[in-house]
PDB file of C-alpha atoms in Angstrom:
ATOM      1  CA  MET K   1     143.530 136.111  86.867  1.00 61.00           C
ATOM      2  CA  PRO K   2     145.863 133.519  89.309  1.00 65.00           C
ATOM      3  CA  THR K   3     147.554 131.331  87.274  1.00 73.00           C
ATOM      4  CA  ARG K   4     146.619 128.154  89.378  1.00 76.00           C
ATOM      5  CA  SER K   5     142.920 129.054  88.157  1.00 83.00           C
ATOM      6  CA  VAL K   6     143.997 128.809  84.881  1.00 88.00           C
ATOM      7  CA  LEU K   7     143.157 124.902  84.054  1.00 92.00           C
ATOM      8  CA  PRO K   8     145.479 123.548  80.950  1.00 90.00           C
ATOM      9  CA  GLY K   9     144.195 121.278  78.580  1.00 87.00           C
ATOM     10  CA  VAL K  10     140.387 122.345  78.249  1.00 89.00           C
ATOM     11  CA  VAL K  11     139.235 121.737  74.594  1.00 86.00           C
ATOM     12  CA  ILE K  12     136.180 122.614  72.279  1.00 85.00           C
ATOM     13  CA  ASP K  13     135.699 120.630  69.229  1.00 80.00           C
ATOM     14  CA  GLN K  14     135.454 123.347  66.822  1.00 73.00           C
ATOM     15  CA  ARG K  15     132.583 121.365  64.996  1.00 76.00           C
ATOM     16  CA  ALA K  16     130.769 121.171  68.332  1.00 79.00           C
ATOM     17  CA  TRP K  17     127.305 123.112  68.949  1.00 85.00           C
ATOM     18  CA  PRO K  18     126.503 124.775  71.848  1.00 83.00           C
ATOM     19  CA  ALA K  19     124.432 122.703  74.803  1.00 86.00           C
ATOM     20  CA  SER K  20     122.781 125.955  75.441  1.00 82.00           C
ATOM     21  CA  GLY K  21     123.717 129.799  75.423  1.00 71.00           C
ATOM     22  CA  GLY K  22     122.001 133.086  76.134  1.00 66.00           C
ATOM     23  CA  GLY K  23     122.527 136.348  74.935  1.00 61.00           C
ATOM     24  CA  PHE K  24     125.976 137.001  76.071  1.00 71.00           C
ATOM     25  CA  ALA K  25     127.719 133.339  75.696  1.00 79.00           C
ATOM     26  CA  ASP K  26     127.408 129.627  74.979  1.00 87.00           C
ATOM     27  CA  VAL K  27     127.868 126.724  77.039  1.00 91.00           C
ATOM     28  CA  PHE K  28     129.426 123.570  75.560  1.00 92.00           C
ATOM     29  CA  LYS K  29     129.694 120.241  77.196  1.00 93.00           C
ATOM     30  CA  VAL K  30     133.197 119.493  77.262  1.00 92.00           C
ATOM     31  CA  ILE K  31     135.118 115.820  78.518  1.00 92.00           C
ATOM     32  CA  TYR K  32     138.047 117.387  81.139  1.00 93.00           C
ATOM     33  CA  LYS K  33     139.976 114.982  83.065  1.00 92.00           C
ATOM     34  CA  GLY K  34     137.030 112.157  83.179  1.00 91.00           C
ATOM     35  CA  ARG K  35     133.841 114.283  83.789  1.00 93.00           C
ATOM     36  CA  ASN K  36     131.835 116.572  82.250  1.00 94.00           C
ATOM     37  CA  VAL K  37     131.832 120.103  82.652  1.00 96.00           C
ATOM     38  CA  ALA K  38     130.479 123.225  81.314  1.00 94.00           C
ATOM     39  CA  VAL K  39     132.771 125.682  79.314  1.00 94.00           C
ATOM     40  CA  LYS K  40     131.285 129.033  79.225  1.00 89.00           C
ATOM     41  CA  ARG K  41     132.192 131.023  76.480  1.00 86.00           C
ATOM     42  CA  LEU K  42     131.561 134.505  75.761  1.00 80.00           C
ATOM     43  CA  ARG K  43     129.848 136.124  72.547  1.00 75.00           C
ATOM     44  CA  PHE K  44     132.494 138.114  71.426  1.00 64.00           C
ATOM     45  CA  PHE K  45     131.492 138.888  67.846  1.00 61.00           C
ATOM     46  CA  ALA K  46     128.081 140.215  69.601  1.00 58.00           C
ATOM     47  CA  TYR K  47     129.940 143.023  71.050  1.00 63.00           C
ATOM     48  CA  PRO K  48     131.807 146.302  69.813  1.00 66.00           C
ATOM     49  CA  PRO K  49     135.431 145.127  69.455  1.00 70.00           C
ATOM     50  CA  SER K  50     136.537 147.758  71.558  1.00 69.00           C
ATOM     51  CA  LYS K  51     134.825 146.200  74.535  1.00 72.00           C
ATOM     52  CA  GLU K  52     136.345 143.187  74.101  1.00 73.00           C
ATOM     53  CA  ALA K  53     139.263 143.392  76.373  1.00 77.00           C
ATOM     54  CA  GLU K  54     137.059 145.058  78.636  1.00 77.00           C
ATOM     55  CA  LEU K  55     134.357 142.105  78.885  1.00 76.00           C
ATOM     56  CA  ASP K  56     137.454 139.929  79.282  1.00 77.00           C
ATOM     57  CA  GLY K  57     138.677 141.635  82.343  1.00 78.00           C
ATOM     58  CA  ALA K  58     134.565 141.667  83.734  1.00 77.00           C
ATOM     59  CA  LEU K  59     134.792 138.133  83.376  1.00 78.00           C
ATOM     60  CA  CYS K  60     138.239 137.674  85.039  1.00 81.00           C
ATOM     61  CA  LYS K  61     136.716 139.823  88.302  1.00 80.00           C
ATOM     62  CA  GLU K  62     133.462 137.646  88.530  1.00 80.00           C
ATOM     63  CA  ALA K  63     135.657 134.479  88.133  1.00 85.00           C
ATOM     64  CA  ILE K  64     138.020 136.048  91.284  1.00 85.00           C
ATOM     65  CA  ILE K  65     134.522 136.399  93.529  1.00 86.00           C
ATOM     66  CA  TRP K  66     133.018 132.943  92.217  1.00 90.00           C
ATOM     67  CA  LYS K  67     136.024 131.006  93.221  1.00 91.00           C
ATOM     68  CA  HIS K  68     136.171 131.876  96.627  1.00 90.00           C
ATOM     69  CA  LEU K  69     131.958 130.745  96.965  1.00 94.00           C
ATOM     70  CA  GLU K  70     131.242 127.705  98.867  1.00 95.00           C
ATOM     71  CA  HIS K  71     127.976 126.408  99.306  1.00 96.00           C
ATOM     72  CA  PRO K  72     125.712 123.258  98.586  1.00 95.00           C
ATOM     73  CA  PHE K  73     123.286 125.237  96.152  1.00 96.00           C
ATOM     74  CA  VAL K  74     125.665 127.358  94.465  1.00 96.00           C
ATOM     75  CA  LEU K  75     127.510 126.150  91.577  1.00 96.00           C
ATOM     76  CA  PRO K  76     130.824 125.267  91.868  1.00 95.00           C
ATOM     77  CA  PHE K  77     134.223 127.168  90.461  1.00 94.00           C
ATOM     78  CA  MET K  78     136.282 124.830  88.769  1.00 95.00           C
ATOM     79  CA  GLY K  79     138.577 127.188  86.818  1.00 93.00           C
ATOM     80  CA  VAL K  80     139.037 128.904  83.661  1.00 92.00           C
ATOM     81  CA  CYS K  81     140.587 128.061  80.494  1.00 91.00           C
ATOM     82  CA  ILE K  82     141.844 129.886  77.079  1.00 88.00           C
ATOM     83  CA  LEU K  83     140.197 128.554  74.357  1.00 84.00           C
ATOM     84  CA  ASP K  84     142.423 130.615  71.997  1.00 79.00           C
ATOM     85  CA  PRO K  85     146.140 131.074  72.967  1.00 78.00           C
ATOM     86  CA  GLU K  86     146.218 134.108  70.789  1.00 74.00           C
ATOM     87  CA  THR K  87     143.768 136.143  72.194  1.00 72.00           C
ATOM     88  CA  GLY K  88     143.707 134.872  75.839  1.00 75.00           C
ATOM     89  CA  PHE K  89     140.395 135.581  76.384  1.00 80.00           C
ATOM     90  CA  LYS K  90     138.893 133.268  79.363  1.00 84.00           C
ATOM     91  CA  SER K  91     136.138 130.944  79.439  1.00 89.00           C
ATOM     92  CA  THR K  92     134.882 129.991  82.820  1.00 92.00           C
ATOM     93  CA  VAL K  93     134.554 126.116  83.579  1.00 95.00           C
ATOM     94  CA  SER K  94     132.036 124.544  86.327  1.00 95.00           C
ATOM     95  CA  PRO K  95     130.306 121.077  86.644  1.00 96.00           C
ATOM     96  CA  TRP K  96     127.665 119.812  84.027  1.00 96.00           C
ATOM     97  CA  CYS K  97     124.486 119.284  85.380  1.00 95.00           C
ATOM     98  CA  ASP K  98     122.506 116.564  83.228  1.00 93.00           C
ATOM     99  CA  LEU K  99     118.826 118.041  84.173  1.00 94.00           C
ATOM    100  CA  GLY K 100     119.780 121.178  82.637  1.00 94.00           C
ATOM    101  CA  ASN K 101     117.860 124.751  84.348  1.00 95.00           C
ATOM    102  CA  LEU K 102     114.805 124.715  86.475  1.00 97.00           C
ATOM    103  CA  GLY K 103     113.170 126.875  84.011  1.00 94.00           C
ATOM    104  CA  ARG K 104     113.438 124.057  81.091  1.00 93.00           C
ATOM    105  CA  HIS K 105     112.167 121.357  84.040  1.00 95.00           C
ATOM    106  CA  LEU K 106     109.250 123.516  84.912  1.00 94.00           C
ATOM    107  CA  ALA K 107     107.831 123.602  81.180  1.00 92.00           C
ATOM    108  CA  GLY K 108     108.863 120.245  80.968  1.00 92.00           C
ATOM    109  CA  ASN K 109     106.145 119.564  83.659  1.00 88.00           C
ATOM    110  CA  LYS K 110     108.274 116.987  85.412  1.00 92.00           C
ATOM    111  CA  PRO K 111     107.627 116.550  89.120  1.00 90.00           C
ATOM    112  CA  LEU K 112     109.656 119.114  91.710  1.00 91.00           C
ATOM    113  CA  ASP K 113     109.350 119.449  95.275  1.00 90.00           C
ATOM    114  CA  VAL K 114     108.215 123.171  95.662  1.00 89.00           C
ATOM    115  CA  GLY K 115     109.433 123.316  99.264  1.00 89.00           C
ATOM    116  CA  LYS K 116     112.259 121.904  99.038  1.00 91.00           C
ATOM    117  CA  THR K 117     113.266 124.129  95.523  1.00 95.00           C
ATOM    118  CA  LEU K 118     112.269 127.233  97.246  1.00 95.00           C
ATOM    119  CA  LEU K 119     114.388 126.867 100.272  1.00 94.00           C
ATOM    120  CA  GLN K 120     117.321 125.709  98.836  1.00 95.00           C
ATOM    121  CA  ILE K 121     116.990 128.504  96.595  1.00 97.00           C
ATOM    122  CA  ALA K 122     116.348 130.852  99.404  1.00 97.00           C
ATOM    123  CA  MET K 123     119.390 129.548 101.061  1.00 96.00           C
ATOM    124  CA  GLY K 124     121.594 130.013  98.381  1.00 96.00           C
ATOM    125  CA  ILE K 125     120.938 133.593  97.505  1.00 97.00           C
ATOM    126  CA  GLU K 126     121.160 134.204 101.486  1.00 97.00           C
ATOM    127  CA  TYR K 127     124.724 132.909 100.976  1.00 96.00           C
ATOM    128  CA  LEU K 128     125.604 135.304  98.027  1.00 95.00           C
ATOM    129  CA  HIS K 129     124.313 138.541  99.910  1.00 95.00           C
ATOM    130  CA  SER K 130     126.393 137.322 103.244  1.00 96.00           C
ATOM    131  CA  GLN K 131     129.197 137.300 101.063  1.00 93.00           C
ATOM    132  CA  ASN K 132     128.605 140.667  99.685  1.00 92.00           C
ATOM    133  CA  VAL K 133     127.448 139.447  96.030  1.00 92.00           C
ATOM    134  CA  VAL K 134     124.290 140.586  94.481  1.00 92.00           C
ATOM    135  CA  HIS K 135     123.084 137.992  91.838  1.00 92.00           C
ATOM    136  CA  GLY K 136     121.457 140.619  89.354  1.00 91.00           C
ATOM    137  CA  ASP K 137     119.800 138.075  87.417  1.00 90.00           C
ATOM    138  CA  ILE K 138     117.532 135.597  89.175  1.00 94.00           C
ATOM    139  CA  SER K 139     115.636 133.571  87.003  1.00 94.00           C
ATOM    140  CA  GLY K 140     114.610 130.090  85.983  1.00 94.00           C
ATOM    141  CA  ASN K 141     117.514 129.607  83.596  1.00 91.00           C
ATOM    142  CA  ASN K 142     120.152 130.453  86.305  1.00 92.00           C
ATOM    143  CA  VAL K 143     119.061 127.487  88.580  1.00 97.00           C
ATOM    144  CA  LEU K 144     120.799 124.028  87.370  1.00 97.00           C
ATOM    145  CA  LEU K 145     119.344 120.719  88.682  1.00 97.00           C
ATOM    146  CA  THR K 146     121.828 118.120  90.098  1.00 96.00           C
ATOM    147  CA  ASP K 147     120.453 114.417  89.680  1.00 94.00           C
ATOM    148  CA  ASN K 148     119.185 114.624  93.461  1.00 93.00           C
ATOM    149  CA  LEU K 149     117.195 117.622  92.133  1.00 95.00           C
ATOM    150  CA  ASP K 150     119.282 120.365  94.305  1.00 96.00           C
ATOM    151  CA  VAL K 151     119.689 123.669  93.098  1.00 97.00           C
ATOM    152  CA  GLN K 152     122.747 124.940  91.956  1.00 97.00           C
ATOM    153  CA  ILE K 153     122.490 128.769  91.621  1.00 96.00           C
ATOM    154  CA  CYS K 154     124.879 130.059  88.457  1.00 92.00           C
ATOM    155  CA  ASP K 155     125.716 133.023  86.566  1.00 85.00           C
ATOM    156  CA  PHE K 156     125.617 135.408  89.469  1.00 70.00           C
ATOM    157  CA  GLY K 157     126.769 138.647  88.013  1.00 57.00           C
ATOM    158  CA  LEU K 158     127.410 137.604  84.398  1.00 49.00           C
ATOM    159  CA  GLY K 159     123.751 137.906  83.285  1.00 44.00           C
ATOM    160  CA  LYS K 160     124.491 141.920  84.007  1.00 49.00           C
ATOM    161  CA  TRP K 161     126.952 142.324  81.278  1.00 42.00           C
ATOM    162  CA  GLN K 162     124.721 143.043  78.718  1.00 41.00           C
ATOM    163  CA  GLU K 163     122.645 145.884  81.408  1.00 40.00           C
ATOM    164  CA  THR K 164     125.961 147.390  82.087  1.00 40.00           C
ATOM    165  CA  SER K 165     128.261 150.578  80.632  1.00 37.00           C
ATOM    166  CA  ILE K 166     130.323 148.057  79.397  1.00 39.00           C
ATOM    167  CA  VAL K 167     128.148 147.614  76.433  1.00 40.00           C
ATOM    168  CA  THR K 168     125.305 149.986  76.598  1.00 39.00           C
ATOM    169  CA  GLY K 169     126.099 152.713  78.224  1.00 39.00           C
ATOM    170  CA  GLY K 170     123.558 152.535  80.706  1.00 39.00           C
ATOM    171  CA  SER K 171     121.287 150.016  82.589  1.00 41.00           C
ATOM    172  CA  ARG K 172     118.534 148.273  81.169  1.00 45.00           C
ATOM    173  CA  ALA K 173     116.642 144.992  81.658  1.00 49.00           C
ATOM    174  CA  THR K 174     117.039 141.975  78.796  1.00 53.00           C
ATOM    175  CA  PRO K 175     114.234 140.056  77.282  1.00 44.00           C
ATOM    176  CA  GLY K 176     115.448 137.097  78.867  1.00 51.00           C
ATOM    177  CA  THR K 177     114.569 138.305  82.552  1.00 83.00           C
ATOM    178  CA  VAL K 178     112.153 141.184  82.295  1.00 91.00           C
ATOM    179  CA  ARG K 179     109.445 139.422  83.983  1.00 94.00           C
ATOM    180  CA  TYR K 180     111.863 138.636  87.232  1.00 96.00           C
ATOM    181  CA  THR K 181     112.997 142.159  87.399  1.00 95.00           C
ATOM    182  CA  ALA K 182     111.895 144.710  89.686  1.00 96.00           C
ATOM    183  CA  PRO K 183     110.652 148.181  89.247  1.00 96.00           C
ATOM    184  CA  GLU K 184     113.402 149.853  89.879  1.00 96.00           C
ATOM    185  CA  LEU K 185     115.688 148.097  87.692  1.00 94.00           C
ATOM    186  CA  HIS K 186     113.082 148.962  85.160  1.00 93.00           C
ATOM    187  CA  ARG K 187     113.938 152.891  85.706  1.00 92.00           C
ATOM    188  CA  GLY K 188     117.293 152.381  85.341  1.00 91.00           C
ATOM    189  CA  GLU K 189     118.929 151.410  89.030  1.00 93.00           C
ATOM    190  CA  ARG K 190     121.518 148.893  89.946  1.00 91.00           C
ATOM    191  CA  PRO K 191     120.745 145.388  91.189  1.00 93.00           C
ATOM    192  CA  THR K 192     120.516 145.199  94.811  1.00 94.00           C
ATOM    193  CA  TYR K 193     119.807 142.467  97.430  1.00 96.00           C
ATOM    194  CA  ALA K 194     116.217 143.674  97.287  1.00 97.00           C
ATOM    195  CA  SER K 195     115.881 143.284  93.296  1.00 96.00           C
ATOM    196  CA  ASP K 196     117.173 139.869  94.113  1.00 96.00           C
ATOM    197  CA  VAL K 197     114.052 139.323  96.473  1.00 98.00           C
ATOM    198  CA  TYR K 198     111.836 140.618  93.878  1.00 98.00           C
ATOM    199  CA  ALA K 199     112.771 138.176  91.308  1.00 97.00           C
ATOM    200  CA  PHE K 200     112.960 135.305  93.771  1.00 98.00           C
ATOM    201  CA  ALA K 201     109.224 136.008  94.468  1.00 97.00           C
ATOM    202  CA  CYS K 202     108.530 135.734  90.873  1.00 97.00           C
ATOM    203  CA  LEU K 203     110.709 132.693  90.515  1.00 97.00           C
ATOM    204  CA  ALA K 204     108.547 131.130  93.603  1.00 95.00           C
ATOM    205  CA  LEU K 205     105.590 131.573  91.460  1.00 94.00           C
ATOM    206  CA  GLU K 206     106.647 130.330  88.147  1.00 94.00           C
ATOM    207  CA  ILE K 207     107.618 126.759  90.409  1.00 93.00           C
ATOM    208  CA  CYS K 208     104.305 126.738  91.645  1.00 89.00           C
ATOM    209  CA  THR K 209     102.575 127.314  88.312  1.00 90.00           C
ATOM    210  CA  ARG K 210     104.734 126.081  85.703  1.00 91.00           C
ATOM    211  CA  LYS K 211     104.049 129.578  83.915  1.00 91.00           C
ATOM    212  CA  VAL K 212     106.090 132.440  83.827  1.00 92.00           C
ATOM    213  CA  PRO K 213     105.297 135.603  85.496  1.00 92.00           C
ATOM    214  CA  PHE K 214     102.448 137.892  83.397  1.00 93.00           C
ATOM    215  CA  SER K 215     102.614 134.692  81.332  1.00 90.00           C
ATOM    216  CA  GLY K 216      99.547 136.096  79.340  1.00 88.00           C
ATOM    217  CA  THR K 217     101.561 139.620  78.321  1.00 91.00           C
ATOM    218  CA  GLU K 218     103.726 139.967  75.779  1.00 91.00           C
ATOM    219  CA  THR K 219     107.279 140.811  76.810  1.00 88.00           C
ATOM    220  CA  MET K 220     107.493 144.313  75.860  1.00 89.00           C
ATOM    221  CA  GLY K 221     104.235 145.297  77.867  1.00 92.00           C
ATOM    222  CA  VAL K 222     105.576 143.765  80.976  1.00 94.00           C
ATOM    223  CA  ALA K 223     108.061 146.479  82.464  1.00 94.00           C
ATOM    224  CA  SER K 224     105.248 149.157  82.103  1.00 94.00           C
ATOM    225  CA  ARG K 225     102.637 147.110  83.976  1.00 96.00           C
ATOM    226  CA  VAL K 226     105.631 146.100  87.048  1.00 96.00           C
ATOM    227  CA  CYS K 227     106.356 149.951  86.958  1.00 96.00           C
ATOM    228  CA  ARG K 228     102.919 151.125  87.711  1.00 95.00           C
ATOM    229  CA  GLY K 229     102.759 148.250  90.575  1.00 96.00           C
ATOM    230  CA  ASP K 230     100.654 145.519  88.418  1.00 96.00           C
ATOM    231  CA  ARG K 231     101.395 142.311  89.777  1.00 96.00           C
ATOM    232  CA  PRO K 232     100.210 138.226  88.933  1.00 92.00           C
ATOM    233  CA  PRO K 233      97.098 137.632  90.759  1.00 91.00           C
ATOM    234  CA  CYS K 234      97.122 134.722  93.159  1.00 90.00           C
ATOM    235  CA  PRO K 235      96.646 131.341  91.243  1.00 85.00           C
ATOM    236  CA  GLU K 236      94.633 128.616  91.911  1.00 80.00           C
ATOM    237  CA  GLU K 237      98.051 126.503  91.810  1.00 70.00           C
ATOM    238  CA  ILE K 238      99.264 128.138  95.057  1.00 68.00           C
ATOM    239  CA  LEU K 239      98.592 125.243  97.200  1.00 65.00           C
ATOM    240  CA  ASP K 240      99.645 127.120 100.645  1.00 80.00           C
ATOM    241  CA  GLN K 241      98.184 130.928 101.739  1.00 87.00           C
ATOM    242  CA  ARG K 242     101.419 131.176 103.810  1.00 90.00           C
ATOM    243  CA  LEU K 243     103.633 130.871 100.624  1.00 91.00           C
ATOM    244  CA  TRP K 244     101.386 133.664  98.670  1.00 93.00           C
ATOM    245  CA  ASP K 245     102.283 136.333 101.564  1.00 94.00           C
ATOM    246  CA  LEU K 246     105.324 135.420 101.296  1.00 96.00           C
ATOM    247  CA  ILE K 247     105.626 136.263  97.593  1.00 96.00           C
ATOM    248  CA  GLU K 248     103.416 139.329  97.749  1.00 97.00           C
ATOM    249  CA  GLU K 249     106.207 140.593 100.702  1.00 98.00           C
ATOM    250  CA  CYS K 250     109.002 139.858  98.329  1.00 98.00           C
ATOM    251  CA  TRP K 251     107.861 141.439  95.313  1.00 98.00           C
ATOM    252  CA  SER K 252     106.754 144.848  97.083  1.00 98.00           C
ATOM    253  CA  HIS K 253     107.255 147.892  95.082  1.00 97.00           C
ATOM    254  CA  GLN K 254     109.009 150.161  97.438  1.00 97.00           C
ATOM    255  CA  PRO K 255     112.414 147.805  97.862  1.00 98.00           C
ATOM    256  CA  ASP K 256     112.971 148.642 101.749  1.00 97.00           C
ATOM    257  CA  GLU K 257     109.695 146.866 101.998  1.00 98.00           C
ATOM    258  CA  ARG K 258     110.805 143.368 100.900  1.00 98.00           C
ATOM    259  CA  PRO K 259     112.386 141.278 103.547  1.00 98.00           C
ATOM    260  CA  SER K 260     115.929 140.226 103.653  1.00 98.00           C
ATOM    261  CA  THR K 261     116.907 136.782 102.331  1.00 97.00           C
ATOM    262  CA  ALA K 262     117.513 135.666 105.841  1.00 97.00           C
ATOM    263  CA  ARG K 263     114.124 136.111 106.882  1.00 97.00           C
ATOM    264  CA  VAL K 264     113.161 134.383 103.743  1.00 97.00           C
ATOM    265  CA  VAL K 265     114.949 131.432 104.364  1.00 95.00           C
ATOM    266  CA  ALA K 266     113.726 131.632 108.273  1.00 95.00           C
ATOM    267  CA  THR K 267     110.429 131.822 107.133  1.00 95.00           C
ATOM    268  CA  ILE K 268     110.263 128.853 105.031  1.00 93.00           C
ATOM    269  CA  GLN K 269     112.097 126.900 107.652  1.00 91.00           C
ATOM    270  CA  GLY K 270     109.613 128.133 110.310  1.00 90.00           C
ATOM    271  CA  TRP K 271     106.416 126.410 107.954  1.00 85.00           C
ATOM    272  CA  GLY K 272     108.191 123.002 109.539  1.00 74.00           C
ATOM    273  CA  VAL K 273     106.932 120.927 106.393  1.00 58.00           C
ATOM    274  CA  TYR K 274     107.497 121.349 102.940  1.00 54.00           C
ATOM    275  CA  LEU K 275     104.996 122.062 100.442  1.00 55.00           C
ATOM    276  CA  PRO K 276     103.063 119.840  98.801  1.00 50.00           C
ATOM    277  CA  GLU K 277     105.165 118.223  95.835  1.00 49.00           C
ATOM    278  CA  CYS K 278     104.565 119.672  92.480  1.00 44.00           C
ATOM    279  CA  GLY K 279     103.745 117.289  90.146  1.00 39.00           C
ATOM    280  CA  SER K 280     101.324 117.587  87.212  1.00 32.00           C
ATOM    281  CA  VAL K 281     100.408 120.820  87.173  1.00 33.00           C
ATOM    282  CA  SER K 282      98.342 122.338  84.368  1.00 32.00           C
ATOM    283  CA  GLN K 283      99.428 124.683  81.812  1.00 33.00           C
ATOM    284  CA  GLU K 284      96.973 125.164  80.191  1.00 31.00           C
TER     285      GLU K 284
END
């Protein structure tokens, strides 16, 4: 890891509780140089001790990729910090987003401009793909919101650690993302641009309905339904047939039948106007 990417003076109060977290890391809200930042620290205790150095190396590789990315709808990379000098393990540092993630915003039934949000997410993913980066974990939890309700895509690549040979020896979908996981990934294949497009379709459905895909199905049963070709039916909340047609194309069963993110962006832009604002949508 380049020395200039290591930020000195980042400290987490040992008594502080994480502001949020997932299956592989905790996120702490920290003040650094007068501004709020997010420090993501791996939960090394959750993995075999023999894998600690490998996980730290994976984080460094991801940070090196992240530091070269710059796009309005991709969360900026600030650097890494070393919270424990004894181990030297790294944690990533990025700007703090007060509004949290998109999934939480949707669950709170707060107003959202559907067209603007979909276009920004698509543009962010298109940029990642143009930089040869497969996100691999697109969901509402990995899209943060700025004060202006602009999106900030985060955790590209980081979420795959739990599904890779570093930890498990194979590939698998985690419970938190299984509802956005393409059928080929359920069969053990690696994430691709096409699987990101599939996940985008699932997230688009969630944005319109305020419900996760297959909301009426237990998580354990989702993978089998997806693999046999089942998809959620068109809901009443879809306010534009063009959007539903795009969703269906994006979650096609065959990866090569899904559009590129560049075409997804061009399609949404081609509609000329944003879709209606998504406000008080029923969660019944």
